[in-house]
mmCIF file of C-alpha atoms and ligand atoms in Angstrom:
data_model
loop_
_atom_site.group_PDB
_atom_site.id
_atom_site.type_symbol
_atom_site.label_atom_id
_atom_site.label_comp_id
_atom_site.label_asym_id
_atom_site.label_seq_id
_atom_site.Cartn_x
_atom_site.Cartn_y
_atom_site.Cartn_z
ATOM 1 C CA UNK A 1 -87.330 35.411 -2.043
ATOM 2 C CA UNK A 2 -84.066 33.590 -2.538
ATOM 3 C CA UNK A 3 -83.344 33.140 1.130
ATOM 4 C CA UNK A 4 -81.382 30.747 3.351
ATOM 5 C CA UNK A 5 -84.306 28.313 3.562
ATOM 6 C CA UNK A 6 -84.352 27.867 -0.202
ATOM 7 C CA UNK A 7 -80.628 27.473 -0.336
ATOM 8 C CA UNK A 8 -80.661 24.716 2.224
ATOM 9 C CA UNK A 9 -83.490 22.914 0.414
ATOM 10 C CA UNK A 10 -81.528 23.022 -2.817
ATOM 11 C CA UNK A 11 -78.419 21.771 -1.059
ATOM 12 C CA UNK A 12 -80.349 18.886 0.479
ATOM 13 C CA UNK A 13 -81.820 17.921 -2.895
ATOM 14 C CA UNK A 14 -78.366 18.050 -4.447
ATOM 15 C CA UNK A 15 -76.901 15.923 -1.677
ATOM 16 C CA UNK A 16 -79.629 13.319 -2.011
ATOM 17 C CA UNK A 17 -79.192 13.149 -5.798
ATOM 18 C CA UNK A 18 -75.450 12.733 -5.444
ATOM 19 C CA UNK A 19 -75.907 10.040 -2.805
ATOM 20 C CA UNK A 20 -78.440 8.152 -4.920
ATOM 21 C CA UNK A 21 -76.224 8.234 -7.974
ATOM 22 C CA UNK A 22 -73.149 7.137 -5.990
ATOM 23 C CA UNK A 23 -74.964 4.219 -4.398
ATOM 24 C CA UNK A 24 -76.478 3.264 -7.757
ATOM 25 C CA UNK A 25 -72.952 3.106 -9.084
ATOM 26 C CA UNK A 26 -71.589 0.879 -6.348
ATOM 27 C CA UNK A 27 -71.702 -2.559 -7.898
ATOM 28 C CA UNK A 28 -71.651 -5.542 -5.583
ATOM 29 C CA UNK A 29 -71.387 -9.275 -5.830
ATOM 30 C CA UNK A 30 -72.092 -11.836 -3.088
ATOM 31 C CA UNK A 31 -69.917 -14.959 -3.071
ATOM 32 C CA UNK A 32 -70.022 -17.977 -0.761
ATOM 33 C CA UNK A 33 -66.871 -20.084 -1.160
ATOM 34 C CA UNK A 34 -64.891 -22.669 0.801
ATOM 35 C CA UNK A 35 -62.455 -21.276 3.366
ATOM 36 C CA UNK A 36 -58.755 -21.056 2.380
ATOM 37 C CA UNK A 37 -59.775 -21.360 -1.236
ATOM 38 C CA UNK A 38 -58.729 -18.142 -3.019
ATOM 39 C CA UNK A 39 -55.528 -16.108 -3.376
ATOM 40 C CA UNK A 40 -55.157 -13.177 -0.968
ATOM 41 C CA UNK A 41 -55.212 -10.639 -3.809
ATOM 42 C CA UNK A 42 -57.870 -12.127 -6.133
ATOM 43 C CA UNK A 43 -60.826 -10.154 -4.831
ATOM 44 C CA UNK A 44 -58.990 -6.851 -4.416
ATOM 45 C CA UNK A 45 -57.510 -7.131 -7.906
ATOM 46 C CA UNK A 46 -60.966 -7.868 -9.301
ATOM 47 C CA UNK A 47 -62.392 -4.838 -7.527
ATOM 48 C CA UNK A 48 -59.553 -2.638 -8.798
ATOM 49 C CA UNK A 49 -60.192 -3.746 -12.358
ATOM 50 C CA UNK A 50 -63.964 -3.671 -12.390
ATOM 51 C CA UNK A 51 -65.094 -1.465 -9.538
ATOM 52 C CA UNK A 52 -67.216 -4.353 -8.284
ATOM 53 C CA UNK A 53 -67.077 -4.915 -4.546
ATOM 54 C CA UNK A 54 -67.164 -8.566 -3.576
ATOM 55 C CA UNK A 55 -68.961 -9.428 -0.377
ATOM 56 C CA UNK A 56 -67.305 -12.709 0.485
ATOM 57 C CA UNK A 57 -68.311 -15.332 3.004
ATOM 58 C CA UNK A 58 -66.891 -18.809 3.615
ATOM 59 C CA UNK A 59 -67.965 -22.305 4.656
ATOM 60 C CA UNK A 60 -66.162 -25.602 5.118
ATOM 61 C CA UNK A 61 -68.883 -28.162 4.587
ATOM 62 C CA UNK A 62 -71.099 -29.179 1.697
ATOM 63 C CA UNK A 63 -73.838 -29.963 4.172
ATOM 64 C CA UNK A 64 -73.855 -26.362 5.416
ATOM 65 C CA UNK A 65 -74.069 -24.956 1.895
ATOM 66 C CA UNK A 66 -76.705 -27.528 0.973
ATOM 67 C CA UNK A 67 -78.833 -26.571 3.973
ATOM 68 C CA UNK A 68 -78.777 -22.911 2.900
ATOM 69 C CA UNK A 69 -79.628 -23.679 -0.717
ATOM 70 C CA UNK A 70 -82.481 -25.984 0.224
ATOM 71 C CA UNK A 71 -83.897 -23.441 2.664
ATOM 72 C CA UNK A 72 -84.433 -20.982 -0.211
ATOM 73 C CA UNK A 73 -82.992 -17.554 -0.828
ATOM 74 C CA UNK A 74 -79.324 -17.607 0.168
ATOM 75 C CA UNK A 75 -78.589 -13.989 -0.739
ATOM 76 C CA UNK A 76 -75.544 -15.216 -2.693
ATOM 77 C CA UNK A 77 -74.840 -14.724 -6.372
ATOM 78 C CA UNK A 78 -72.256 -17.494 -6.568
ATOM 79 C CA UNK A 79 -71.679 -20.630 -4.513
ATOM 80 C CA UNK A 80 -69.249 -23.573 -4.813
ATOM 81 C CA UNK A 81 -70.729 -27.014 -4.115
ATOM 82 C CA UNK A 82 -68.843 -30.243 -4.789
ATOM 83 C CA UNK A 83 -69.808 -32.468 -7.710
ATOM 84 C CA UNK A 84 -72.356 -34.942 -6.272
ATOM 85 C CA UNK A 85 -73.872 -32.269 -4.032
ATOM 86 C CA UNK A 86 -74.351 -30.031 -7.059
ATOM 87 C CA UNK A 87 -76.069 -32.907 -8.848
ATOM 88 C CA UNK A 88 -78.626 -33.178 -6.070
ATOM 89 C CA UNK A 89 -79.080 -29.416 -5.914
ATOM 90 C CA UNK A 90 -79.740 -29.392 -9.657
ATOM 91 C CA UNK A 91 -82.598 -31.817 -9.133
ATOM 92 C CA UNK A 92 -83.982 -29.382 -6.562
ATOM 93 C CA UNK A 93 -83.695 -26.645 -9.231
ATOM 94 C CA UNK A 94 -81.773 -24.215 -7.052
ATOM 95 C CA UNK A 95 -79.431 -23.033 -9.828
ATOM 96 C CA UNK A 96 -79.917 -21.129 -13.048
ATOM 97 C CA UNK A 97 -78.454 -22.129 -16.429
ATOM 98 C CA UNK A 98 -75.307 -20.335 -17.548
ATOM 99 C CA UNK A 99 -75.252 -18.010 -20.512
ATOM 100 C CA UNK A 100 -71.927 -19.077 -22.003
ATOM 101 C CA UNK A 101 -72.057 -16.189 -24.476
ATOM 102 C CA UNK A 102 -71.206 -14.013 -21.525
ATOM 103 C CA UNK A 103 -68.147 -16.129 -20.730
ATOM 104 C CA UNK A 104 -65.552 -15.712 -23.478
ATOM 105 C CA UNK A 105 -62.869 -17.182 -21.196
ATOM 106 C CA UNK A 106 -64.776 -20.461 -20.931
ATOM 107 C CA UNK A 107 -62.578 -21.625 -23.834
ATOM 108 C CA UNK A 108 -59.638 -21.846 -21.412
ATOM 109 C CA UNK A 109 -61.139 -24.756 -19.488
ATOM 110 C CA UNK A 110 -59.817 -28.265 -19.951
ATOM 111 C CA UNK A 111 -62.255 -30.149 -22.248
ATOM 112 C CA UNK A 112 -61.455 -33.511 -20.599
ATOM 113 C CA UNK A 113 -62.258 -32.143 -17.184
ATOM 114 C CA UNK A 114 -65.461 -30.573 -18.491
ATOM 115 C CA UNK A 115 -66.454 -33.989 -19.784
ATOM 116 C CA UNK A 116 -65.820 -35.529 -16.359
ATOM 117 C CA UNK A 117 -67.945 -33.001 -14.515
ATOM 118 C CA UNK A 118 -70.693 -33.326 -17.109
ATOM 119 C CA UNK A 119 -71.458 -36.595 -15.297
ATOM 120 C CA UNK A 120 -72.921 -34.395 -12.577
ATOM 121 C CA UNK A 121 -74.194 -31.506 -14.672
ATOM 122 C CA UNK A 122 -75.272 -32.669 -18.142
ATOM 123 C CA UNK A 123 -73.609 -30.629 -20.883
ATOM 124 C CA UNK A 124 -72.086 -28.340 -18.222
ATOM 125 C CA UNK A 125 -75.208 -26.242 -18.379
ATOM 126 C CA UNK A 126 -75.213 -24.925 -14.826
ATOM 127 C CA UNK A 127 -71.703 -25.006 -13.451
ATOM 128 C CA UNK A 128 -68.071 -24.077 -13.962
ATOM 129 C CA UNK A 129 -65.353 -26.266 -12.466
ATOM 130 C CA UNK A 130 -63.099 -24.316 -10.099
ATOM 131 C CA UNK A 131 -60.638 -26.674 -8.386
ATOM 132 C CA UNK A 132 -60.292 -30.399 -7.887
ATOM 133 C CA UNK A 133 -58.615 -32.452 -5.187
ATOM 134 C CA UNK A 134 -58.128 -35.748 -3.436
ATOM 135 C CA UNK A 135 -59.167 -36.685 0.080
ATOM 136 C CA UNK A 136 -56.068 -38.220 1.609
ATOM 137 C CA UNK A 137 -53.801 -38.094 4.642
ATOM 138 C CA UNK A 138 -51.862 -35.156 6.024
ATOM 139 C CA UNK A 139 -49.161 -36.009 8.535
ATOM 140 C CA UNK A 140 -46.263 -34.728 10.548
ATOM 141 C CA UNK A 141 -43.298 -36.695 9.234
ATOM 142 C CA UNK A 142 -41.210 -36.671 12.434
ATOM 143 C CA UNK A 143 -43.989 -37.248 14.929
ATOM 144 C CA UNK A 144 -45.504 -40.144 12.998
ATOM 145 C CA UNK A 145 -42.060 -41.740 12.741
ATOM 146 C CA UNK A 146 -41.521 -41.269 16.436
ATOM 147 C CA UNK A 147 -44.809 -42.945 17.307
ATOM 148 C CA UNK A 148 -44.957 -45.719 14.700
ATOM 149 C CA UNK A 149 -41.299 -46.138 13.756
ATOM 150 C CA UNK A 150 -39.493 -45.835 10.451
ATOM 151 C CA UNK A 151 -41.868 -48.203 8.715
ATOM 152 C CA UNK A 152 -45.007 -46.266 9.532
ATOM 153 C CA UNK A 153 -47.448 -47.033 6.689
ATOM 154 C CA UNK A 154 -47.715 -43.431 5.496
ATOM 155 C CA UNK A 155 -48.584 -44.588 1.993
ATOM 156 C CA UNK A 156 -51.632 -46.537 3.133
ATOM 157 C CA UNK A 157 -55.026 -45.913 4.708
ATOM 158 C CA UNK A 158 -53.785 -48.376 7.373
ATOM 159 C CA UNK A 159 -52.072 -45.374 8.946
ATOM 160 C CA UNK A 160 -55.356 -43.847 10.112
ATOM 161 C CA UNK A 161 -57.895 -46.613 9.625
ATOM 162 C CA UNK A 162 -56.168 -49.449 11.484
ATOM 163 C CA UNK A 163 -57.356 -49.021 15.086
ATOM 164 C CA UNK A 164 -54.012 -50.112 16.573
ATOM 165 C CA UNK A 165 -52.157 -47.431 14.594
ATOM 166 C CA UNK A 166 -54.604 -44.719 15.538
ATOM 167 C CA UNK A 167 -54.427 -45.749 19.191
ATOM 168 C CA UNK A 168 -50.701 -44.884 19.063
ATOM 169 C CA UNK A 169 -51.079 -41.719 16.981
ATOM 170 C CA UNK A 170 -53.684 -40.407 19.388
ATOM 171 C CA UNK A 171 -50.865 -39.165 21.631
ATOM 172 C CA UNK A 172 -49.791 -36.570 19.057
ATOM 173 C CA UNK A 173 -53.290 -35.613 17.873
ATOM 174 C CA UNK A 174 -55.625 -36.952 15.197
ATOM 175 C CA UNK A 175 -58.374 -35.173 13.278
ATOM 176 C CA UNK A 176 -60.798 -36.349 10.592
ATOM 177 C CA UNK A 177 -62.747 -34.235 8.114
ATOM 178 C CA UNK A 178 -66.286 -33.489 9.180
ATOM 179 C CA UNK A 179 -67.488 -34.612 5.751
ATOM 180 C CA UNK A 180 -69.681 -37.667 6.302
ATOM 181 C CA UNK A 181 -70.175 -38.799 2.705
ATOM 182 C CA UNK A 182 -66.457 -38.464 1.920
ATOM 183 C CA UNK A 183 -65.242 -40.257 5.023
ATOM 184 C CA UNK A 184 -67.799 -43.051 4.602
ATOM 185 C CA UNK A 185 -66.871 -43.515 0.918
ATOM 186 C CA UNK A 186 -63.200 -43.683 1.899
ATOM 187 C CA UNK A 187 -63.852 -46.254 4.622
ATOM 188 C CA UNK A 188 -66.059 -48.409 2.383
ATOM 189 C CA UNK A 189 -63.358 -48.378 -0.279
ATOM 190 C CA UNK A 190 -60.737 -49.324 2.332
ATOM 191 C CA UNK A 191 -62.942 -52.191 3.504
ATOM 192 C CA UNK A 192 -63.111 -53.511 -0.067
ATOM 193 C CA UNK A 193 -66.708 -52.413 -0.602
ATOM 194 C CA UNK A 194 -68.212 -50.135 -3.214
ATOM 195 C CA UNK A 195 -67.440 -46.550 -2.139
ATOM 196 C CA UNK A 196 -70.849 -45.648 -3.526
ATOM 197 C CA UNK A 197 -72.757 -48.529 -2.039
ATOM 198 C CA UNK A 198 -76.485 -47.895 -1.856
ATOM 199 C CA UNK A 199 -76.953 -50.494 0.896
ATOM 200 C CA UNK A 200 -77.791 -48.722 4.155
ATOM 201 C CA UNK A 201 -76.289 -51.643 6.105
ATOM 202 C CA UNK A 202 -72.855 -50.963 4.596
ATOM 203 C CA UNK A 203 -72.892 -47.592 6.329
ATOM 204 C CA UNK A 204 -74.627 -48.519 9.558
ATOM 205 C CA UNK A 205 -72.795 -51.860 9.808
ATOM 206 C CA UNK A 206 -69.099 -52.416 9.166
ATOM 207 C CA UNK A 207 -68.198 -48.804 8.355
ATOM 208 C CA UNK A 208 -69.827 -47.464 11.520
ATOM 209 C CA UNK A 209 -68.274 -50.264 13.575
ATOM 210 C CA UNK A 210 -64.815 -49.327 12.360
ATOM 211 C CA UNK A 211 -65.403 -45.612 12.928
ATOM 212 C CA UNK A 212 -66.649 -46.283 16.459
ATOM 213 C CA UNK A 213 -63.476 -48.252 17.160
ATOM 214 C CA UNK A 214 -61.381 -45.368 15.870
ATOM 215 C CA UNK A 215 -63.493 -42.696 17.550
ATOM 216 C CA UNK A 216 -61.821 -42.606 21.017
ATOM 217 C CA UNK A 217 -58.536 -41.743 19.312
ATOM 218 C CA UNK A 218 -59.887 -38.971 17.077
ATOM 219 C CA UNK A 219 -59.494 -35.615 18.795
ATOM 220 C CA UNK A 220 -62.009 -33.830 16.575
ATOM 221 C CA UNK A 221 -63.961 -33.845 13.322
ATOM 222 C CA UNK A 222 -63.522 -30.546 11.503
ATOM 223 C CA UNK A 223 -62.899 -29.508 7.912
ATOM 224 C CA UNK A 224 -60.735 -26.408 8.217
ATOM 225 C CA UNK A 225 -59.194 -26.172 11.688
ATOM 226 C CA UNK A 226 -56.689 -28.889 10.813
ATOM 227 C CA UNK A 227 -54.694 -26.569 8.545
ATOM 228 C CA UNK A 228 -53.402 -24.442 11.403
ATOM 229 C CA UNK A 229 -53.273 -27.332 13.848
ATOM 230 C CA UNK A 230 -51.030 -29.360 11.552
ATOM 231 C CA UNK A 231 -48.865 -26.300 10.890
ATOM 232 C CA UNK A 232 -48.478 -25.582 14.617
ATOM 233 C CA UNK A 233 -47.857 -29.172 15.634
ATOM 234 C CA UNK A 234 -51.120 -29.420 17.595
ATOM 235 C CA UNK A 235 -52.131 -32.501 15.630
ATOM 236 C CA UNK A 236 -49.897 -34.986 13.828
ATOM 237 C CA UNK A 237 -52.254 -36.709 11.434
ATOM 238 C CA UNK A 238 -55.493 -35.960 9.622
ATOM 239 C CA UNK A 239 -57.834 -37.124 6.935
ATOM 240 C CA UNK A 240 -57.869 -33.961 4.856
ATOM 241 C CA UNK A 241 -57.928 -32.368 1.412
ATOM 242 C CA UNK A 242 -54.771 -32.195 -0.690
ATOM 243 C CA UNK A 243 -54.445 -28.414 -1.033
ATOM 244 C CA UNK A 244 -55.275 -27.769 2.620
ATOM 245 C CA UNK A 245 -52.513 -30.083 3.798
ATOM 246 C CA UNK A 246 -50.005 -28.534 1.394
ATOM 247 C CA UNK A 247 -51.052 -25.074 2.640
ATOM 248 C CA UNK A 248 -50.380 -26.300 6.181
ATOM 249 C CA UNK A 249 -46.935 -27.551 5.139
ATOM 250 C CA UNK A 250 -46.157 -24.143 3.677
ATOM 251 C CA UNK A 251 -47.434 -22.264 6.715
ATOM 252 C CA UNK A 252 -45.082 -24.351 8.859
ATOM 253 C CA UNK A 253 -42.192 -23.663 6.484
ATOM 254 C CA UNK A 254 -42.886 -19.928 6.572
ATOM 255 C CA UNK A 255 -43.086 -19.993 10.379
ATOM 256 C CA UNK A 256 -39.712 -21.825 10.440
ATOM 257 C CA UNK A 257 -41.030 -23.916 13.329
ATOM 258 C CA UNK A 258 -39.247 -27.145 12.233
ATOM 259 C CA UNK A 259 -42.542 -28.886 11.596
ATOM 260 C CA UNK A 260 -42.298 -31.025 8.479
ATOM 261 C CA UNK A 261 -45.595 -32.001 6.974
ATOM 262 C CA UNK A 262 -46.496 -34.233 4.064
ATOM 263 C CA UNK A 263 -49.577 -35.208 2.110
ATOM 264 C CA UNK A 264 -50.206 -38.757 1.007
ATOM 265 C CA UNK A 265 -52.630 -40.209 -1.519
ATOM 266 C CA UNK A 266 -52.851 -43.740 -0.105
ATOM 267 C CA UNK A 267 -51.909 -46.583 -2.430
ATOM 268 C CA UNK A 268 -55.351 -48.209 -2.060
ATOM 269 C CA UNK A 269 -56.816 -45.189 -3.846
ATOM 270 C CA UNK A 270 -58.515 -41.974 -2.772
ATOM 271 C CA UNK A 271 -61.613 -39.972 -3.455
ATOM 272 C CA UNK A 272 -61.356 -37.277 -6.093
ATOM 273 C CA UNK A 273 -63.692 -34.286 -5.847
ATOM 274 C CA UNK A 274 -64.477 -31.417 -8.194
ATOM 275 C CA UNK A 275 -65.812 -28.142 -6.796
ATOM 276 C CA UNK A 276 -67.919 -26.049 -9.122
ATOM 277 C CA UNK A 277 -69.248 -22.505 -9.280
ATOM 278 C CA UNK A 278 -72.996 -22.211 -9.736
ATOM 279 C CA UNK A 279 -75.462 -19.304 -9.707
ATOM 280 C CA UNK A 280 -78.475 -19.688 -7.404
ATOM 281 C CA UNK A 281 -81.824 -19.145 -9.101
ATOM 282 C CA UNK A 282 -82.483 -16.042 -7.046
ATOM 283 C CA UNK A 283 -79.112 -14.350 -7.629
ATOM 284 C CA UNK A 284 -79.597 -10.634 -8.192
ATOM 285 C CA UNK A 285 -76.271 -9.352 -9.475
ATOM 286 C CA UNK A 286 -75.987 -11.307 -12.677
ATOM 287 C CA UNK A 287 -73.854 -8.969 -14.711
ATOM 288 C CA UNK A 288 -71.301 -8.779 -11.890
ATOM 289 C CA UNK A 289 -71.438 -12.550 -11.452
ATOM 290 C CA UNK A 290 -70.576 -13.163 -15.085
ATOM 291 C CA UNK A 291 -67.786 -10.623 -14.903
ATOM 292 C CA UNK A 292 -66.319 -12.442 -11.925
ATOM 293 C CA UNK A 293 -66.595 -15.909 -13.497
ATOM 294 C CA UNK A 294 -64.968 -14.630 -16.627
ATOM 295 C CA UNK A 295 -62.202 -12.992 -14.581
ATOM 296 C CA UNK A 296 -61.528 -16.249 -12.704
ATOM 297 C CA UNK A 297 -61.185 -18.156 -15.948
ATOM 298 C CA UNK A 298 -58.415 -15.849 -17.082
ATOM 299 C CA UNK A 299 -55.293 -18.030 -17.099
ATOM 300 C CA UNK A 300 -53.125 -15.596 -15.119
ATOM 301 C CA UNK A 301 -55.826 -15.126 -12.470
ATOM 302 C CA UNK A 302 -56.589 -18.792 -11.873
ATOM 303 C CA UNK A 303 -52.881 -19.731 -12.026
ATOM 304 C CA UNK A 304 -52.279 -17.238 -9.225
ATOM 305 C CA UNK A 305 -55.089 -18.801 -7.174
ATOM 306 C CA UNK A 306 -53.611 -22.311 -7.516
ATOM 307 C CA UNK A 307 -50.150 -20.964 -6.694
ATOM 308 C CA UNK A 308 -51.546 -19.806 -3.353
ATOM 309 C CA UNK A 309 -53.978 -22.537 -2.370
ATOM 310 C CA UNK A 310 -52.182 -25.565 -3.873
ATOM 311 C CA UNK A 311 -55.270 -26.993 -5.525
ATOM 312 C CA UNK A 312 -55.459 -28.111 -9.149
ATOM 313 C CA UNK A 313 -57.626 -25.813 -11.261
ATOM 314 C CA UNK A 314 -59.682 -26.575 -14.345
ATOM 315 C CA UNK A 315 -57.868 -24.330 -16.791
ATOM 316 C CA UNK A 316 -55.597 -25.821 -19.392
ATOM 317 C CA UNK A 317 -54.328 -22.434 -20.414
ATOM 318 C CA UNK A 318 -53.193 -21.697 -16.840
ATOM 319 C CA UNK A 319 -50.764 -24.609 -16.536
ATOM 320 C CA UNK A 320 -47.691 -22.909 -18.044
ATOM 321 C CA UNK A 321 -48.320 -19.893 -15.796
ATOM 322 C CA UNK A 322 -48.278 -21.836 -12.555
ATOM 323 C CA UNK A 323 -45.260 -22.190 -10.353
ATOM 324 C CA UNK A 324 -43.231 -25.335 -10.827
ATOM 325 C CA UNK A 325 -43.986 -26.566 -7.300
ATOM 326 C CA UNK A 326 -47.692 -26.616 -8.088
ATOM 327 C CA UNK A 327 -47.682 -27.683 -11.715
ATOM 328 C CA UNK A 328 -45.224 -30.549 -11.192
ATOM 329 C CA UNK A 329 -46.510 -31.687 -7.827
ATOM 330 C CA UNK A 330 -47.978 -35.215 -8.032
ATOM 331 C CA UNK A 331 -49.925 -34.564 -4.845
ATOM 332 C CA UNK A 332 -51.765 -31.782 -6.674
ATOM 333 C CA UNK A 333 -51.753 -33.234 -10.183
ATOM 334 C CA UNK A 334 -51.501 -37.002 -9.545
ATOM 335 C CA UNK A 335 -49.788 -39.267 -12.048
ATOM 336 C CA UNK A 336 -51.792 -41.518 -14.367
ATOM 337 C CA UNK A 337 -51.297 -44.668 -12.264
ATOM 338 C CA UNK A 338 -52.523 -42.916 -9.126
ATOM 339 C CA UNK A 339 -55.442 -41.407 -11.029
ATOM 340 C CA UNK A 340 -56.419 -44.889 -12.148
ATOM 341 C CA UNK A 341 -57.059 -45.821 -8.518
ATOM 342 C CA UNK A 342 -59.089 -42.778 -7.634
ATOM 343 C CA UNK A 343 -62.827 -42.969 -7.178
ATOM 344 C CA UNK A 344 -65.655 -40.471 -7.191
ATOM 345 C CA UNK A 345 -68.671 -39.838 -5.035
ATOM 346 C CA UNK A 346 -72.016 -40.437 -6.691
ATOM 347 C CA UNK A 347 -75.370 -38.962 -5.899
ATOM 348 C CA UNK A 348 -77.018 -40.754 -2.978
ATOM 349 C CA UNK A 349 -80.726 -41.401 -2.843
ATOM 350 C CA UNK A 350 -82.219 -39.010 -0.219
ATOM 351 C CA UNK A 351 -83.102 -41.933 2.063
ATOM 352 C CA UNK A 352 -79.467 -43.033 2.161
ATOM 353 C CA UNK A 353 -78.375 -39.493 2.955
ATOM 354 C CA UNK A 354 -80.566 -39.572 6.039
ATOM 355 C CA UNK A 355 -79.022 -42.901 7.087
ATOM 356 C CA UNK A 356 -75.549 -41.410 6.659
ATOM 357 C CA UNK A 357 -76.429 -38.280 8.637
ATOM 358 C CA UNK A 358 -77.777 -40.330 11.534
ATOM 359 C CA UNK A 359 -74.796 -42.695 11.544
ATOM 360 C CA UNK A 360 -72.410 -39.739 11.457
ATOM 361 C CA UNK A 361 -74.076 -38.070 14.454
ATOM 362 C CA UNK A 362 -73.761 -41.313 16.358
ATOM 363 C CA UNK A 363 -70.081 -41.674 15.442
ATOM 364 C CA UNK A 364 -69.231 -38.089 16.339
ATOM 365 C CA UNK A 365 -70.903 -38.418 19.719
ATOM 366 C CA UNK A 366 -69.009 -41.700 20.161
ATOM 367 C CA UNK A 367 -72.017 -43.713 21.290
HETATM 368 C C1 N2P B 401 -60.690 -25.660 0.980
HETATM 369 C C2 N2P B 401 -61.515 -26.887 1.014
HETATM 370 C C3 N2P B 401 -61.459 -27.623 -0.229
HETATM 371 C C4 N2P B 401 -62.772 -27.902 -0.782
HETATM 372 N N1 N2P B 401 -60.310 -25.330 2.274
HETATM 373 C C5 N2P B 401 -63.297 -29.217 -0.437
HETATM 374 N N2 N2P B 401 -64.187 -29.675 -1.448
#
């Protein structure tokens, strides 16, 4: 008999089928990117266009990302290591090769830049450059002047690496990036040594000695907190990344709090870093991943990202679409003579990495 019981069974079956087909349709993509490193509308616009929901998580340290990748399944479809870290991760075979046939927008990338990053990833087989930057100095123009006078060496690493200067700046707040290999390379370069020295004693000796002298005057080591702290006036000087410092300057401007910030690429030269998208071997949502990569390489999309985060992207075709303040900003796109003085970070042998990690722990604890 066609009774109530039957009706409710049919309804349940119908409900389950509908639910299964809806959830089968919900496409997802898991991304792990640096903090403050995408435009506020990029992910929502992507979802609107494609129906793909991005589950997005952030980090602020290559070491953290590296730890996850080395531990095995990250659960992410896309991650963004920096150049020399990616090189090491490629040796550990944690990424899968790209199928460029699925990336028609790849043609928009700058061939010269692709050649540069091929030093880390031969023939660009596994990665797509996203943004690039320098590691320099962010500072509060008025406070630094107040503490060190009109001739404060804001164009030199002396500002933060000469212990007597840092001892004075300590009163208005100093932070350093918590990025051991970058800070060590910068210090070695400043000390006239090879930024990529493979001698353990260069790290544990002179570089550590200098960092221990500076240590009492460094309020903290952190790689993202400094953006807000600079913008609020809680710190007055930092070793930081170009785009982050320029974001801080803009946050202060928007807040109209009379805090004037500037970024400096010191005249002695600075580290240049390329961050690249790569797909972990165990990524599950490949079709969605390719759709996202292709979307990001669309000139209008990536131009919008740079306009918000103040980092230089890897797309030639995007340049005319970027705002003047980004495109013509020598702190974002440094001039040829500044570029000539920039240096890169090379892959360290694993033994040296352990030396660096130990030295860094010692420096941070101040002992
Ligand atoms: C963004 C950090 C820039 C990436 N907040 C550093 N490689």
